[in-house]
mmCIF file of C-alpha atoms and ligand atoms in Angstrom:
data_model
loop_
_atom_site.group_PDB
_atom_site.id
_atom_site.type_symbol
_atom_site.label_atom_id
_atom_site.label_comp_id
_atom_site.label_asym_id
_atom_site.label_seq_id
_atom_site.Cartn_x
_atom_site.Cartn_y
_atom_site.Cartn_z
ATOM 1 C CA UNK A 1 128.123 105.239 130.300
ATOM 2 C CA UNK A 2 125.869 108.250 129.727
ATOM 3 C CA UNK A 3 123.089 107.710 127.154
ATOM 4 C CA UNK A 4 124.445 109.889 124.710
ATOM 5 C CA UNK A 5 127.738 107.369 124.865
ATOM 6 C CA UNK A 6 125.564 104.757 123.094
ATOM 7 C CA UNK A 7 126.460 104.296 119.678
ATOM 8 C CA UNK A 8 123.034 103.146 118.151
ATOM 9 C CA UNK A 9 119.777 103.586 120.012
ATOM 10 C CA UNK A 10 116.910 101.366 118.899
ATOM 11 C CA UNK A 11 113.137 102.613 119.910
ATOM 12 C CA UNK A 12 110.250 100.724 119.963
ATOM 13 C CA UNK A 13 107.617 103.174 119.127
ATOM 14 C CA UNK A 14 103.580 102.583 119.755
ATOM 15 C CA UNK A 15 100.998 104.873 118.280
ATOM 16 C CA UNK A 16 97.400 104.194 119.060
ATOM 17 C CA UNK A 17 95.932 107.888 119.729
ATOM 18 C CA UNK A 18 92.948 107.803 117.114
ATOM 19 C CA UNK A 19 92.190 104.768 114.762
ATOM 20 C CA UNK A 20 95.369 103.555 113.403
ATOM 21 C CA UNK A 21 97.181 101.144 115.806
ATOM 22 C CA UNK A 22 101.042 101.469 114.816
ATOM 23 C CA UNK A 23 104.289 100.089 116.107
ATOM 24 C CA UNK A 24 107.700 101.034 114.451
ATOM 25 C CA UNK A 25 111.445 100.325 115.317
ATOM 26 C CA UNK A 26 114.027 102.650 114.644
ATOM 27 C CA UNK A 27 117.721 103.030 114.928
ATOM 28 C CA UNK A 28 118.826 106.195 115.502
ATOM 29 C CA UNK A 29 116.791 108.903 113.170
ATOM 30 C CA UNK A 30 116.351 105.834 110.610
ATOM 31 C CA UNK A 31 113.046 103.647 110.550
ATOM 32 C CA UNK A 32 113.666 99.789 110.419
ATOM 33 C CA UNK A 33 109.828 98.818 110.053
ATOM 34 C CA UNK A 34 106.601 100.665 110.610
ATOM 35 C CA UNK A 35 103.382 98.553 110.672
ATOM 36 C CA UNK A 36 100.091 100.434 110.779
ATOM 37 C CA UNK A 37 96.810 98.665 111.238
ATOM 38 C CA UNK A 38 94.184 100.750 109.979
ATOM 39 C CA UNK A 39 90.500 100.114 111.533
ATOM 40 C CA UNK A 40 87.957 99.676 108.840
ATOM 41 C CA UNK A 41 85.354 99.070 111.437
ATOM 42 C CA UNK A 42 84.590 102.804 111.435
ATOM 43 C CA UNK A 43 83.689 103.255 107.706
ATOM 44 C CA UNK A 44 80.318 102.377 107.904
ATOM 45 C CA UNK A 45 79.548 105.049 110.866
ATOM 46 C CA UNK A 46 81.068 107.866 108.908
ATOM 47 C CA UNK A 47 83.571 108.838 111.532
ATOM 48 C CA UNK A 48 85.595 107.119 114.314
ATOM 49 C CA UNK A 49 83.505 105.318 116.971
ATOM 50 C CA UNK A 50 85.897 105.745 120.029
ATOM 51 C CA UNK A 51 84.905 102.567 122.042
ATOM 52 C CA UNK A 52 85.223 100.506 118.615
ATOM 53 C CA UNK A 53 88.674 102.038 118.109
ATOM 54 C CA UNK A 54 89.645 101.026 121.859
ATOM 55 C CA UNK A 55 88.573 97.602 121.271
ATOM 56 C CA UNK A 56 90.657 97.168 117.637
ATOM 57 C CA UNK A 57 93.332 98.675 119.518
ATOM 58 C CA UNK A 58 93.163 96.087 122.219
ATOM 59 C CA UNK A 59 93.146 93.157 119.374
ATOM 60 C CA UNK A 60 95.927 94.748 117.161
ATOM 61 C CA UNK A 61 98.421 95.956 119.396
ATOM 62 C CA UNK A 62 100.314 92.393 119.900
ATOM 63 C CA UNK A 63 100.228 91.428 116.280
ATOM 64 C CA UNK A 64 101.439 94.833 115.004
ATOM 65 C CA UNK A 65 104.195 95.330 117.779
ATOM 66 C CA UNK A 66 105.386 91.772 117.129
ATOM 67 C CA UNK A 67 105.346 92.560 113.333
ATOM 68 C CA UNK A 68 107.265 95.373 113.763
ATOM 69 C CA UNK A 69 110.194 93.689 115.555
ATOM 70 C CA UNK A 70 110.020 90.717 113.038
ATOM 71 C CA UNK A 71 110.494 93.091 110.037
ATOM 72 C CA UNK A 72 113.163 95.009 111.600
ATOM 73 C CA UNK A 73 115.003 91.848 112.406
ATOM 74 C CA UNK A 74 115.469 93.261 116.186
ATOM 75 C CA UNK A 75 114.793 91.010 119.225
ATOM 76 C CA UNK A 76 112.858 92.798 121.851
ATOM 77 C CA UNK A 77 115.739 92.454 124.515
ATOM 78 C CA UNK A 78 117.774 94.797 121.955
ATOM 79 C CA UNK A 79 115.762 97.841 122.260
ATOM 80 C CA UNK A 80 116.795 100.580 124.235
ATOM 81 C CA UNK A 81 113.512 102.388 125.237
ATOM 82 C CA UNK A 82 109.869 101.646 124.761
ATOM 83 C CA UNK A 83 108.024 105.080 123.414
ATOM 84 C CA UNK A 84 104.547 105.725 123.341
ATOM 85 C CA UNK A 85 101.871 108.348 122.688
ATOM 86 C CA UNK A 86 100.672 109.979 125.955
ATOM 87 C CA UNK A 87 97.951 112.348 124.040
ATOM 88 C CA UNK A 88 96.319 114.223 122.606
ATOM 89 C CA UNK A 89 93.917 111.649 121.436
ATOM 90 C CA UNK A 90 90.970 109.225 122.370
ATOM 91 C CA UNK A 91 91.306 108.428 125.813
ATOM 92 C CA UNK A 92 90.350 104.719 125.493
ATOM 93 C CA UNK A 93 92.682 104.499 122.457
ATOM 94 C CA UNK A 94 95.386 105.847 124.247
ATOM 95 C CA UNK A 95 95.015 103.877 126.997
ATOM 96 C CA UNK A 96 95.596 100.566 125.195
ATOM 97 C CA UNK A 97 99.189 101.988 124.070
ATOM 98 C CA UNK A 98 100.127 103.298 127.101
ATOM 99 C CA UNK A 99 99.301 100.402 129.069
ATOM 100 C CA UNK A 100 101.036 98.055 126.670
ATOM 101 C CA UNK A 101 104.040 100.424 126.940
ATOM 102 C CA UNK A 102 104.042 100.214 130.465
ATOM 103 C CA UNK A 103 103.726 96.145 131.029
ATOM 104 C CA UNK A 104 106.395 95.681 128.088
ATOM 105 C CA UNK A 105 108.708 98.250 130.029
ATOM 106 C CA UNK A 106 108.123 96.429 133.623
ATOM 107 C CA UNK A 107 108.575 92.765 132.180
ATOM 108 C CA UNK A 108 111.938 93.672 130.055
ATOM 109 C CA UNK A 109 113.199 96.435 132.524
ATOM 110 C CA UNK A 110 113.180 99.021 129.719
ATOM 111 C CA UNK A 111 112.963 102.892 130.315
ATOM 112 C CA UNK A 112 109.598 104.349 128.834
ATOM 113 C CA UNK A 113 109.541 107.535 126.977
ATOM 114 C CA UNK A 114 106.014 109.417 126.560
ATOM 115 C CA UNK A 115 105.524 111.244 123.450
ATOM 116 C CA UNK A 116 103.332 114.224 122.418
ATOM 117 C CA UNK A 117 101.521 113.192 119.373
ATOM 118 C CA UNK A 118 101.459 116.717 117.633
ATOM 119 C CA UNK A 119 105.124 117.086 118.251
ATOM 120 C CA UNK A 120 105.897 113.752 116.815
ATOM 121 C CA UNK A 121 104.207 114.941 113.811
ATOM 122 C CA UNK A 122 106.690 117.881 113.600
ATOM 123 C CA UNK A 123 109.637 115.584 114.147
ATOM 124 C CA UNK A 124 108.542 112.940 110.936
ATOM 125 C CA UNK A 125 110.325 115.603 109.046
ATOM 126 C CA UNK A 126 113.779 114.106 110.593
ATOM 127 C CA UNK A 127 112.773 110.353 109.828
ATOM 128 C CA UNK A 128 114.773 108.799 107.257
ATOM 129 C CA UNK A 129 113.557 105.883 105.184
ATOM 130 C CA UNK A 130 115.677 103.096 104.437
ATOM 131 C CA UNK A 131 117.986 104.302 101.145
ATOM 132 C CA UNK A 132 116.503 107.717 101.467
ATOM 133 C CA UNK A 133 119.019 109.727 103.720
ATOM 134 C CA UNK A 134 117.271 112.851 103.412
ATOM 135 C CA UNK A 135 117.824 116.498 104.058
ATOM 136 C CA UNK A 136 116.348 117.627 107.743
ATOM 137 C CA UNK A 137 114.929 121.098 108.062
ATOM 138 C CA UNK A 138 117.257 123.646 109.935
ATOM 139 C CA UNK A 139 116.294 125.213 112.877
ATOM 140 C CA UNK A 140 114.222 127.453 113.705
ATOM 141 C CA UNK A 141 111.429 126.322 111.270
ATOM 142 C CA UNK A 142 107.876 126.903 111.329
ATOM 143 C CA UNK A 143 105.730 123.643 110.644
ATOM 144 C CA UNK A 144 102.351 123.722 109.310
ATOM 145 C CA UNK A 145 100.794 120.705 111.282
ATOM 146 C CA UNK A 146 97.535 119.528 110.049
ATOM 147 C CA UNK A 147 95.994 116.650 110.816
ATOM 148 C CA UNK A 148 92.307 115.534 111.997
ATOM 149 C CA UNK A 149 92.016 116.967 114.961
ATOM 150 C CA UNK A 150 94.494 119.495 115.068
ATOM 151 C CA UNK A 151 95.715 122.652 112.792
ATOM 152 C CA UNK A 152 98.756 124.549 114.334
ATOM 153 C CA UNK A 153 101.339 126.578 112.957
ATOM 154 C CA UNK A 154 104.083 125.788 115.443
ATOM 155 C CA UNK A 155 107.608 127.628 115.983
ATOM 156 C CA UNK A 156 110.095 124.889 116.331
ATOM 157 C CA UNK A 157 113.770 125.936 117.773
ATOM 158 C CA UNK A 158 114.835 122.609 118.791
ATOM 159 C CA UNK A 159 113.618 119.130 118.721
ATOM 160 C CA UNK A 160 112.205 120.005 122.309
ATOM 161 C CA UNK A 161 111.305 123.479 121.907
ATOM 162 C CA UNK A 162 108.135 124.477 120.301
ATOM 163 C CA UNK A 163 105.511 126.862 120.610
ATOM 164 C CA UNK A 164 102.053 127.013 118.819
ATOM 165 C CA UNK A 165 101.759 130.811 117.136
ATOM 166 C CA UNK A 166 98.518 129.874 115.489
ATOM 167 C CA UNK A 167 96.072 127.292 115.734
ATOM 168 C CA UNK A 168 92.390 126.608 114.464
ATOM 169 C CA UNK A 169 89.727 128.195 116.824
ATOM 170 C CA UNK A 170 86.995 125.518 115.798
ATOM 171 C CA UNK A 171 87.466 122.779 113.176
ATOM 172 C CA UNK A 172 90.898 121.288 112.256
ATOM 173 C CA UNK A 173 91.753 121.310 108.426
ATOM 174 C CA UNK A 174 91.383 117.213 108.366
ATOM 175 C CA UNK A 175 87.972 117.573 109.995
ATOM 176 C CA UNK A 176 86.878 119.990 107.412
ATOM 177 C CA UNK A 177 87.971 117.549 104.660
ATOM 178 C CA UNK A 178 86.404 114.746 106.257
ATOM 179 C CA UNK A 179 83.155 116.782 107.198
ATOM 180 C CA UNK A 180 82.550 118.267 103.813
ATOM 181 C CA UNK A 181 83.412 115.162 102.160
ATOM 182 C CA UNK A 182 80.375 113.510 104.403
ATOM 183 C CA UNK A 183 78.069 116.363 102.677
ATOM 184 C CA UNK A 184 79.325 115.042 99.388
ATOM 185 C CA UNK A 185 78.291 111.457 100.247
ATOM 186 C CA UNK A 186 81.892 110.164 100.578
ATOM 187 C CA UNK A 187 82.787 107.524 102.930
ATOM 188 C CA UNK A 188 85.038 108.265 105.901
ATOM 189 C CA UNK A 189 87.879 109.254 105.921
ATOM 190 C CA UNK A 190 86.994 111.788 103.039
ATOM 191 C CA UNK A 191 90.198 113.689 103.134
ATOM 192 C CA UNK A 192 92.317 111.513 100.944
ATOM 193 C CA UNK A 193 89.257 111.187 98.268
ATOM 194 C CA UNK A 194 88.536 114.634 97.995
ATOM 195 C CA UNK A 195 92.368 114.882 97.100
ATOM 196 C CA UNK A 196 91.943 112.120 94.552
ATOM 197 C CA UNK A 197 88.497 113.702 92.730
ATOM 198 C CA UNK A 198 90.064 117.053 93.182
ATOM 199 C CA UNK A 199 92.820 115.823 90.692
ATOM 200 C CA UNK A 200 90.318 115.805 87.732
ATOM 201 C CA UNK A 201 88.085 119.190 88.794
ATOM 202 C CA UNK A 202 88.179 122.609 88.484
ATOM 203 C CA UNK A 203 89.502 124.449 91.678
ATOM 204 C CA UNK A 204 87.882 127.638 90.602
ATOM 205 C CA UNK A 205 84.457 126.116 89.804
ATOM 206 C CA UNK A 206 83.121 127.302 92.636
ATOM 207 C CA UNK A 207 83.832 130.234 94.871
ATOM 208 C CA UNK A 208 83.887 129.311 98.763
ATOM 209 C CA UNK A 209 85.021 131.943 101.464
ATOM 210 C CA UNK A 210 88.430 131.988 102.769
ATOM 211 C CA UNK A 211 88.399 132.672 106.682
ATOM 212 C CA UNK A 212 90.810 135.305 107.536
ATOM 213 C CA UNK A 213 90.664 135.907 111.437
ATOM 214 C CA UNK A 214 93.062 138.503 112.970
ATOM 215 C CA UNK A 215 96.437 137.193 113.942
ATOM 216 C CA UNK A 216 97.575 133.481 112.835
ATOM 217 C CA UNK A 217 94.769 131.468 113.824
ATOM 218 C CA UNK A 218 92.150 129.808 111.817
ATOM 219 C CA UNK A 219 88.514 128.968 111.414
ATOM 220 C CA UNK A 220 87.290 126.191 109.359
ATOM 221 C CA UNK A 221 83.669 125.447 110.565
ATOM 222 C CA UNK A 222 82.244 128.619 108.141
ATOM 223 C CA UNK A 223 83.498 126.758 105.207
ATOM 224 C CA UNK A 224 81.550 123.397 106.018
ATOM 225 C CA UNK A 225 78.445 125.705 106.686
ATOM 226 C CA UNK A 226 79.023 127.572 103.535
ATOM 227 C CA UNK A 227 79.205 124.254 101.466
ATOM 228 C CA UNK A 228 76.005 123.063 102.981
ATOM 229 C CA UNK A 229 73.861 125.868 102.410
ATOM 230 C CA UNK A 230 75.190 126.115 98.767
ATOM 231 C CA UNK A 231 74.471 122.477 98.013
ATOM 232 C CA UNK A 232 70.990 122.782 99.694
ATOM 233 C CA UNK A 233 70.235 125.599 97.075
ATOM 234 C CA UNK A 234 71.703 123.685 94.268
ATOM 235 C CA UNK A 235 70.119 120.175 95.150
ATOM 236 C CA UNK A 236 66.620 121.788 95.319
ATOM 237 C CA UNK A 237 66.747 122.836 91.600
ATOM 238 C CA UNK A 238 69.058 119.611 90.621
ATOM 239 C CA UNK A 239 68.943 116.684 92.599
ATOM 240 C CA UNK A 240 72.095 114.711 91.142
ATOM 241 C CA UNK A 241 73.901 117.969 91.287
ATOM 242 C CA UNK A 242 76.529 116.471 93.676
ATOM 243 C CA UNK A 243 77.126 113.640 91.482
ATOM 244 C CA UNK A 244 77.465 115.568 88.590
ATOM 245 C CA UNK A 245 79.594 118.045 89.964
ATOM 246 C CA UNK A 246 81.683 116.047 92.379
ATOM 247 C CA UNK A 247 85.169 116.641 90.948
ATOM 248 C CA UNK A 248 84.799 120.420 90.630
ATOM 249 C CA UNK A 249 82.954 120.478 94.061
ATOM 250 C CA UNK A 250 86.237 118.399 95.398
ATOM 251 C CA UNK A 251 88.753 120.539 93.905
ATOM 252 C CA UNK A 252 87.183 123.967 94.781
ATOM 253 C CA UNK A 253 87.036 122.848 98.463
ATOM 254 C CA UNK A 254 90.482 121.706 98.308
ATOM 255 C CA UNK A 255 91.856 125.019 96.738
ATOM 256 C CA UNK A 256 89.727 126.905 99.617
ATOM 257 C CA UNK A 257 91.318 125.176 102.304
ATOM 258 C CA UNK A 258 94.718 125.113 100.828
ATOM 259 C CA UNK A 259 94.563 128.791 100.303
ATOM 260 C CA UNK A 260 93.477 129.350 104.038
ATOM 261 C CA UNK A 261 95.994 127.129 105.414
ATOM 262 C CA UNK A 262 98.758 129.050 102.985
ATOM 263 C CA UNK A 263 97.504 132.675 104.125
ATOM 264 C CA UNK A 264 98.377 132.158 107.592
ATOM 265 C CA UNK A 265 101.812 130.367 106.889
ATOM 266 C CA UNK A 266 102.643 133.207 104.804
ATOM 267 C CA UNK A 267 101.837 135.718 107.747
ATOM 268 C CA UNK A 268 103.698 133.594 110.535
ATOM 269 C CA UNK A 269 106.957 133.240 108.066
ATOM 270 C CA UNK A 270 106.679 137.262 107.379
ATOM 271 C CA UNK A 271 106.126 138.182 111.134
ATOM 272 C CA UNK A 272 108.664 135.589 112.584
ATOM 273 C CA UNK A 273 111.330 136.390 109.496
ATOM 274 C CA UNK A 274 111.659 132.398 109.462
ATOM 275 C CA UNK A 275 111.852 130.887 105.958
ATOM 276 C CA UNK A 276 112.755 127.292 106.861
ATOM 277 C CA UNK A 277 109.269 125.877 106.223
ATOM 278 C CA UNK A 278 107.870 122.205 106.886
ATOM 279 C CA UNK A 279 104.516 120.460 107.068
ATOM 280 C CA UNK A 280 103.264 117.664 108.895
ATOM 281 C CA UNK A 281 100.026 115.722 109.929
ATOM 282 C CA UNK A 282 97.609 113.764 107.921
ATOM 283 C CA UNK A 283 96.651 116.534 105.647
ATOM 284 C CA UNK A 284 100.309 117.405 104.563
ATOM 285 C CA UNK A 285 99.702 114.254 102.667
ATOM 286 C CA UNK A 286 97.289 116.469 100.409
ATOM 287 C CA UNK A 287 98.413 116.954 96.694
ATOM 288 C CA UNK A 288 97.377 120.517 96.391
ATOM 289 C CA UNK A 289 98.658 121.693 100.001
ATOM 290 C CA UNK A 290 102.140 119.980 98.723
ATOM 291 C CA UNK A 291 101.817 121.746 95.569
ATOM 292 C CA UNK A 292 100.955 125.027 96.931
ATOM 293 C CA UNK A 293 104.007 124.980 99.218
ATOM 294 C CA UNK A 294 106.416 124.140 96.833
ATOM 295 C CA UNK A 295 105.138 127.102 94.632
ATOM 296 C CA UNK A 296 105.177 129.585 97.666
ATOM 297 C CA UNK A 297 108.625 128.299 98.445
ATOM 298 C CA UNK A 298 109.890 129.916 95.128
ATOM 299 C CA UNK A 299 107.956 132.871 95.214
ATOM 300 C CA UNK A 300 109.385 133.578 98.895
ATOM 301 C CA UNK A 301 112.419 132.162 98.885
ATOM 302 C CA UNK A 302 111.484 129.527 101.139
ATOM 303 C CA UNK A 303 113.583 126.483 102.198
ATOM 304 C CA UNK A 304 110.755 124.038 102.723
ATOM 305 C CA UNK A 305 110.716 120.270 103.874
ATOM 306 C CA UNK A 306 107.727 117.707 102.785
ATOM 307 C CA UNK A 307 108.017 114.215 104.754
ATOM 308 C CA UNK A 308 107.317 111.437 102.548
ATOM 309 C CA UNK A 309 103.264 110.448 102.085
ATOM 310 C CA UNK A 310 103.978 107.293 104.364
ATOM 311 C CA UNK A 311 105.254 109.292 107.211
ATOM 312 C CA UNK A 312 102.375 111.847 106.944
ATOM 313 C CA UNK A 313 99.561 110.342 108.348
ATOM 314 C CA UNK A 314 99.402 108.581 111.951
ATOM 315 C CA UNK A 315 102.243 106.122 112.530
ATOM 316 C CA UNK A 316 104.917 104.518 115.199
ATOM 317 C CA UNK A 317 107.962 105.637 113.436
ATOM 318 C CA UNK A 318 106.848 109.476 114.229
ATOM 319 C CA UNK A 319 106.814 108.448 117.937
ATOM 320 C CA UNK A 320 110.277 106.727 117.906
ATOM 321 C CA UNK A 321 111.720 109.936 116.314
ATOM 322 C CA UNK A 322 110.517 112.113 119.242
ATOM 323 C CA UNK A 323 111.455 109.438 121.626
ATOM 324 C CA UNK A 324 115.137 109.374 120.247
ATOM 325 C CA UNK A 325 115.586 113.146 121.103
ATOM 326 C CA UNK A 326 113.985 112.616 124.131
ATOM 327 C CA UNK A 327 116.352 109.309 125.031
ATOM 328 C CA UNK A 328 119.400 111.696 124.081
ATOM 329 C CA UNK A 329 118.059 114.358 126.881
ATOM 330 C CA UNK A 330 117.604 111.429 128.968
ATOM 331 C CA UNK A 331 113.839 112.343 129.256
ATOM 332 C CA UNK A 332 112.472 109.244 130.482
ATOM 333 C CA UNK A 333 108.773 108.519 132.030
ATOM 334 C CA UNK A 334 107.874 107.193 135.391
ATOM 335 C CA UNK A 335 105.675 104.475 135.701
ATOM 336 C CA UNK A 336 102.482 106.408 137.005
ATOM 337 C CA UNK A 337 102.376 108.072 133.618
ATOM 338 C CA UNK A 338 98.843 108.370 132.535
ATOM 339 C CA UNK A 339 97.348 109.278 129.025
ATOM 340 C CA UNK A 340 95.946 112.852 128.618
ATOM 341 C CA UNK A 341 93.372 113.591 125.847
ATOM 342 C CA UNK A 342 94.059 116.967 125.672
ATOM 343 C CA UNK A 343 97.866 116.640 126.229
ATOM 344 C CA UNK A 344 99.421 120.075 124.931
ATOM 345 C CA UNK A 345 102.895 121.840 124.901
HETATM 346 O O1 KG4 B 1 97.500 113.111 111.235
HETATM 347 P P1 KG4 B 1 96.446 111.893 111.020
HETATM 348 O O2 KG4 B 1 96.740 110.770 110.246
HETATM 349 O O3 KG4 B 1 95.446 111.598 112.015
HETATM 350 C C1 KG4 B 1 95.029 112.679 113.347
HETATM 351 O O4 KG4 B 1 96.287 112.942 113.884
HETATM 352 O O5 KG4 B 1 94.406 113.351 113.386
HETATM 353 O O6 KG4 B 1 95.504 112.831 110.143
HETATM 354 C C2 KG4 B 1 94.333 112.387 109.846
HETATM 355 C C3 KG4 B 1 93.496 113.205 108.636
HETATM 356 C C4 KG4 B 1 91.941 112.851 108.634
HETATM 357 O O7 KG4 B 1 91.316 113.979 108.437
HETATM 358 C C5 KG4 B 1 92.138 112.790 106.940
HETATM 359 O O8 KG4 B 1 90.982 112.966 106.029
HETATM 360 C C6 KG4 B 1 93.299 113.723 106.382
HETATM 361 O O9 KG4 B 1 94.233 113.518 107.679
HETATM 362 N N1 KG4 B 1 93.973 113.528 104.992
HETATM 363 C C7 KG4 B 1 93.973 113.895 103.996
HETATM 364 C C8 KG4 B 1 94.456 113.306 103.267
HETATM 365 N N2 KG4 B 1 95.186 112.193 103.701
HETATM 366 C C9 KG4 B 1 94.600 112.441 105.054
HETATM 367 N N3 KG4 B 1 93.006 115.257 103.560
HETATM 368 C C10 KG4 B 1 93.489 115.522 102.932
HETATM 369 N N4 KG4 B 1 93.991 115.057 101.630
HETATM 370 C C11 KG4 B 1 94.650 114.162 101.965
HETATM 371 N N5 KG4 B 1 95.392 113.346 100.957
HETATM 372 ZN ZN1 ZN B 2 97.908 112.518 113.887
#
């Protein structure tokens, strides 16, 4: 029997690249369970502390995997493959997931499948949640993958064939949200909070620069500096400026980041002639971005795909899905596989 003759493929997916320990169980493209343990330990430091993240993964991984199997009502012996994030990410965090996956694979004689975290974000667009058999993007499509560490425009020709045609040269969009949120004295991770406060603010209250590099690349570090200088000036005149203008500041920053993201995405769509557009990664949960993409779709005649909120940020389900396609291609890993902080594709 070849791997593709099997009717149902059950995968256990493990994600531990940053500060979420997650495990999921899938049957084909359907998520049966998707357990995520958020690490709150980083909040008081205003960002992820790698050493603390590794330790938290170490204590979370067994209970999280156990819960994922129980919620899916799947016995570990019925799993067809163990999938894990090989990178990119924090090396100590990745090591926990990779080592755990290897141990389970060896103990139960199950094949291992390594997954690229950024490709998994893209493929989250193919996941179906129970009771929500959704539409999936048609190939080829462009995916704007926006996370805490990466901002990429990816041309996706097949589940295994992806090419990065644009990326950020400095900060990622999520990083910009988080760093600017810190300047606004909001706790980490600030992205979702900026999103929340932006809902009651005026996006045009303050004018921040939209970086427009040649080609399809992004830059977000200038925005952070410009917000910083602007605030310095305002705070000198009014020490309560941030608290008095919080919602307008958040709305203006979000407006600028979203405008910057859309600018290059539109250019990429024009240059490639591809009108199937998807978004992925933590920042794709942003309500301003989701709304802007929906509006652009009408203007530009795009067929868009927006993943459900629960599948935008890091989760084991997306690892299962990327592994599912690799399983079909019999693309398994060997036991000498090692995590890679800068794993590319
Ligand atoms: O993909 P992800 O969960 O982890 C990485 O692979 O980095 O993305 C996390 C990033 C963080 O920067 C977080 O602030 C941002 O996604 N994020 C948001 C929102 N939800 C998460 N940024 C803006 N608006 C949101 N609603
Ligand atoms: Zn991610």
